[in-house]
Amino acid sequence: MNIFKTLLLSAITLSSAFITLEPAKSQGKIEVTPLIQSSMGLSGKKISYPRWKQAELRLLKVNIPVGLKTPLHIHPAPMLVYVQQGKLKHSRGEIINFFSAGESFIESNSGSPHFVESIGKKPAVLFVGVSSAIGLPTTCLLYTSPSPRDRTRS
C-alpha cells in the first residue's frame, strides 16, 4: 500500500509539473496602427537618403524643458518625429506648426532652417527616428550669438 501511495504522489507531482510548463495562450491580437507616412517633409520638400556613406539608423529621445527653444538649425538626413508629451511650436520662417502629444511629423533633409520651442505645461518629450549615414550629424546649428537659454545639444 505504501508503494501505491508513493507512486500516486509521484504521478501527481510529475503531471502538475508538466501542466505548468505548457505555454500560456494569449487571447489578444497584435495591432499595428500607422501614425504617419509620407515621401515629403514638413517643408513640402521630398525626402532623400544619404548615399555616399554607410547607412545608419538612429532613435533619439529628446527632452525640451518648457519655454526653451532650439537654435536655428537644419537636418542633413530625413527624420520622423513623434511627440510623446508636451506641446511643440515648430517655426520655419513665416510658417508655424503646432504639435501636441500623440502627433507626428517628418523633417526632410532638404528643409530650410527652423527651430522648435516647448510651449506646453509639461516638458516636450520627442522620439526621433533618423535615417542617416555613419559620421553625418543629426543637426547642424546655424546660430550666430544666441542667448545661453536658447542653446541645446544635438
mmCIF file of C-alpha atoms in Angstrom:
data_model
loop_
_atom_site.group_PDB
_atom_site.id
_atom_site.type_symbol
_atom_site.label_atom_id
_atom_site.label_comp_id
_atom_site.label_asym_id
_atom_site.label_seq_id
_atom_site.Cartn_x
_atom_site.Cartn_y
_atom_site.Cartn_z
ATOM 1 C CA MET A 1 0.000 0.000 0.000
ATOM 2 C CA ASN A 2 2.884 2.396 0.748
ATOM 3 C CA ILE A 3 4.320 1.758 -2.688
ATOM 4 C CA PHE A 4 0.940 2.598 -4.250
ATOM 5 C CA LYS A 5 0.743 5.901 -2.308
ATOM 6 C CA THR A 6 4.315 6.768 -3.288
ATOM 7 C CA LEU A 7 3.641 6.050 -6.968
ATOM 8 C CA LEU A 8 0.373 8.023 -6.881
ATOM 9 C CA LEU A 9 2.041 11.047 -5.255
ATOM 10 C CA SER A 10 4.913 10.828 -7.754
ATOM 11 C CA ALA A 11 2.488 10.700 -10.691
ATOM 12 C CA ILE A 12 0.502 13.690 -9.398
ATOM 13 C CA THR A 13 3.709 15.680 -8.795
ATOM 14 C CA LEU A 14 5.066 14.927 -12.280
ATOM 15 C CA SER A 15 1.784 15.688 -14.047
ATOM 16 C CA SER A 16 1.428 19.033 -12.259
ATOM 17 C CA ALA A 17 4.965 19.928 -13.317
ATOM 18 C CA PHE A 18 4.079 19.273 -16.965
ATOM 19 C CA ILE A 19 0.864 21.295 -16.726
ATOM 20 C CA THR A 20 2.777 24.425 -15.592
ATOM 21 C CA LEU A 21 5.302 24.027 -18.430
ATOM 22 C CA GLU A 22 2.609 24.484 -21.087
ATOM 23 C CA PRO A 23 2.964 27.993 -22.586
ATOM 24 C CA ALA A 24 0.165 30.432 -21.885
ATOM 25 C CA LYS A 25 -2.038 31.224 -24.857
ATOM 26 C CA SER A 26 -2.935 34.895 -25.237
ATOM 27 C CA GLN A 27 -6.394 35.935 -26.320
ATOM 28 C CA GLY A 28 -5.144 39.355 -27.521
ATOM 29 C CA LYS A 29 -4.093 40.301 -31.034
ATOM 30 C CA ILE A 30 -1.131 42.320 -32.233
ATOM 31 C CA GLU A 31 -2.372 45.654 -33.545
ATOM 32 C CA VAL A 32 -0.430 47.865 -35.955
ATOM 33 C CA THR A 33 -1.637 51.458 -36.255
ATOM 34 C CA PRO A 34 0.057 53.621 -38.897
ATOM 35 C CA LEU A 35 0.902 57.010 -37.362
ATOM 36 C CA ILE A 36 2.453 58.830 -40.314
ATOM 37 C CA GLN A 37 3.650 58.079 -43.836
ATOM 38 C CA SER A 38 4.964 60.497 -46.438
ATOM 39 C CA SER A 39 7.621 60.994 -49.079
ATOM 40 C CA MET A 40 7.884 64.698 -48.170
ATOM 41 C CA GLY A 41 8.930 66.579 -45.083
ATOM 42 C CA LEU A 42 7.084 69.285 -43.163
ATOM 43 C CA SER A 43 8.544 71.883 -45.545
ATOM 44 C CA GLY A 44 6.914 70.127 -48.521
ATOM 45 C CA LYS A 45 10.256 69.038 -49.966
ATOM 46 C CA LYS A 46 10.964 65.428 -50.973
ATOM 47 C CA ILE A 47 12.971 63.140 -48.723
ATOM 48 C CA SER A 48 16.252 61.709 -49.991
ATOM 49 C CA TYR A 49 18.692 59.412 -48.225
ATOM 50 C CA PRO A 50 22.457 59.909 -47.881
ATOM 51 C CA ARG A 51 24.083 57.516 -50.357
ATOM 52 C CA TRP A 52 27.777 58.270 -50.190
ATOM 53 C CA LYS A 53 28.391 56.573 -46.818
ATOM 54 C CA GLN A 54 27.277 53.525 -44.879
ATOM 55 C CA ALA A 55 23.627 53.890 -43.814
ATOM 56 C CA GLU A 56 22.883 54.304 -40.098
ATOM 57 C CA LEU A 57 19.516 54.376 -38.322
ATOM 58 C CA ARG A 58 19.147 56.369 -35.097
ATOM 59 C CA LEU A 59 16.398 56.578 -32.495
ATOM 60 C CA LEU A 60 16.673 59.564 -30.168
ATOM 61 C CA LYS A 61 14.690 60.669 -27.138
ATOM 62 C CA VAL A 62 14.722 64.465 -26.911
ATOM 63 C CA ASN A 63 13.587 66.348 -23.781
ATOM 64 C CA ILE A 64 12.925 70.079 -24.188
ATOM 65 C CA PRO A 65 12.083 71.958 -20.969
ATOM 66 C CA VAL A 66 9.044 74.264 -21.023
ATOM 67 C CA GLY A 67 9.928 77.646 -22.516
ATOM 68 C CA LEU A 68 13.203 76.506 -24.098
ATOM 69 C CA LYS A 69 13.739 76.770 -27.841
ATOM 70 C CA THR A 70 16.453 75.347 -30.036
ATOM 71 C CA PRO A 71 18.823 77.466 -32.079
ATOM 72 C CA LEU A 72 18.065 77.844 -35.775
ATOM 73 C CA HIS A 73 19.132 74.592 -37.441
ATOM 74 C CA ILE A 74 18.797 72.168 -40.375
ATOM 75 C CA HIS A 75 18.972 68.376 -40.641
ATOM 76 C CA PRO A 76 21.233 66.686 -43.222
ATOM 77 C CA ALA A 77 19.192 63.441 -43.022
ATOM 78 C CA PRO A 78 15.424 62.854 -43.016
ATOM 79 C CA MET A 79 13.736 62.218 -39.680
ATOM 80 C CA LEU A 80 10.442 61.132 -38.236
ATOM 81 C CA VAL A 81 9.365 62.907 -35.025
ATOM 82 C CA TYR A 82 6.762 61.649 -32.533
ATOM 83 C CA VAL A 83 5.650 63.958 -29.710
ATOM 84 C CA GLN A 84 5.124 61.788 -26.636
ATOM 85 C CA GLN A 85 4.482 64.593 -24.141
ATOM 86 C CA GLY A 86 4.038 68.353 -24.090
ATOM 87 C CA LYS A 87 3.359 70.804 -26.887
ATOM 88 C CA LEU A 88 5.793 71.889 -29.561
ATOM 89 C CA LYS A 89 5.893 75.037 -31.702
ATOM 90 C CA HIS A 90 7.808 74.455 -34.965
ATOM 91 C CA SER A 91 8.841 77.652 -36.782
ATOM 92 C CA ARG A 92 10.279 77.766 -40.301
ATOM 93 C CA GLY A 93 10.368 81.379 -41.446
ATOM 94 C CA GLU A 94 6.759 82.605 -41.586
ATOM 95 C CA ILE A 95 5.341 79.059 -41.329
ATOM 96 C CA ILE A 96 4.463 77.951 -37.805
ATOM 97 C CA ASN A 97 3.121 74.495 -36.892
ATOM 98 C CA PHE A 98 1.990 73.197 -33.503
ATOM 99 C CA PHE A 99 2.234 69.585 -32.369
ATOM 100 C CA SER A 100 0.776 68.020 -29.218
ATOM 101 C CA ALA A 101 1.283 64.659 -27.503
ATOM 102 C CA GLY A 102 0.401 61.801 -29.840
ATOM 103 C CA GLU A 103 1.150 63.717 -33.046
ATOM 104 C CA SER A 104 3.954 63.126 -35.557
ATOM 105 C CA PHE A 105 5.733 64.990 -38.325
ATOM 106 C CA ILE A 106 8.506 64.375 -40.853
ATOM 107 C CA GLU A 107 11.539 66.598 -41.389
ATOM 108 C CA SER A 108 13.103 66.460 -44.832
ATOM 109 C CA ASN A 109 16.840 66.766 -45.244
ATOM 110 C CA SER A 110 16.029 69.342 -47.942
ATOM 111 C CA GLY A 111 14.162 71.526 -45.455
ATOM 112 C CA SER A 112 15.114 75.097 -44.723
ATOM 113 C CA PRO A 113 16.345 76.404 -41.352
ATOM 114 C CA HIS A 114 13.894 76.149 -38.469
ATOM 115 C CA PHE A 115 13.646 75.991 -34.685
ATOM 116 C CA VAL A 116 11.309 74.347 -32.184
ATOM 117 C CA GLU A 117 10.062 75.536 -28.813
ATOM 118 C CA SER A 118 8.437 73.688 -25.922
ATOM 119 C CA ILE A 119 5.253 75.677 -25.182
ATOM 120 C CA GLY A 120 3.137 73.265 -23.141
ATOM 121 C CA LYS A 121 2.618 72.920 -19.408
ATOM 122 C CA LYS A 122 4.986 69.915 -19.338
ATOM 123 C CA PRO A 123 8.396 69.498 -20.990
ATOM 124 C CA ALA A 124 8.217 68.303 -24.594
ATOM 125 C CA VAL A 125 9.383 64.706 -24.966
ATOM 126 C CA LEU A 126 10.091 63.666 -28.553
ATOM 127 C CA PHE A 127 11.119 60.357 -30.078
ATOM 128 C CA VAL A 128 13.085 60.998 -33.260
ATOM 129 C CA GLY A 129 13.958 58.337 -35.833
ATOM 130 C CA VAL A 130 16.735 59.395 -38.200
ATOM 131 C CA SER A 131 17.685 57.690 -41.487
ATOM 132 C CA SER A 132 21.265 58.865 -41.674
ATOM 133 C CA ALA A 133 24.796 57.769 -42.516
ATOM 134 C CA ILE A 134 27.771 56.996 -40.311
ATOM 135 C CA GLY A 135 29.545 60.226 -39.382
ATOM 136 C CA LEU A 136 26.737 62.507 -40.556
ATOM 137 C CA PRO A 137 25.472 64.824 -37.793
ATOM 138 C CA THR A 138 21.802 64.734 -36.834
ATOM 139 C CA THR A 139 21.526 68.530 -36.560
ATOM 140 C CA CYS A 140 23.572 71.426 -37.950
ATOM 141 C CA LEU A 141 23.213 74.611 -35.879
ATOM 142 C CA LEU A 142 23.040 77.944 -37.720
ATOM 143 C CA TYR A 143 23.114 80.452 -34.886
ATOM 144 C CA THR A 144 25.376 83.478 -34.621
ATOM 145 C CA SER A 145 25.136 84.537 -30.976
ATOM 146 C CA PRO A 146 22.135 83.088 -29.150
ATOM 147 C CA SER A 147 21.451 83.590 -25.502
ATOM 148 C CA PRO A 148 22.540 80.695 -23.222
ATOM 149 C CA ARG A 149 18.846 79.857 -22.625
ATOM 150 C CA ASP A 150 18.350 79.089 -26.337
ATOM 151 C CA ARG A 151 21.256 76.647 -26.606
ATOM 152 C CA THR A 152 20.621 72.905 -26.847
ATOM 153 C CA ARG A 153 22.771 69.945 -27.711
ATOM 154 C CA SER A 154 22.120 67.610 -30.608
#
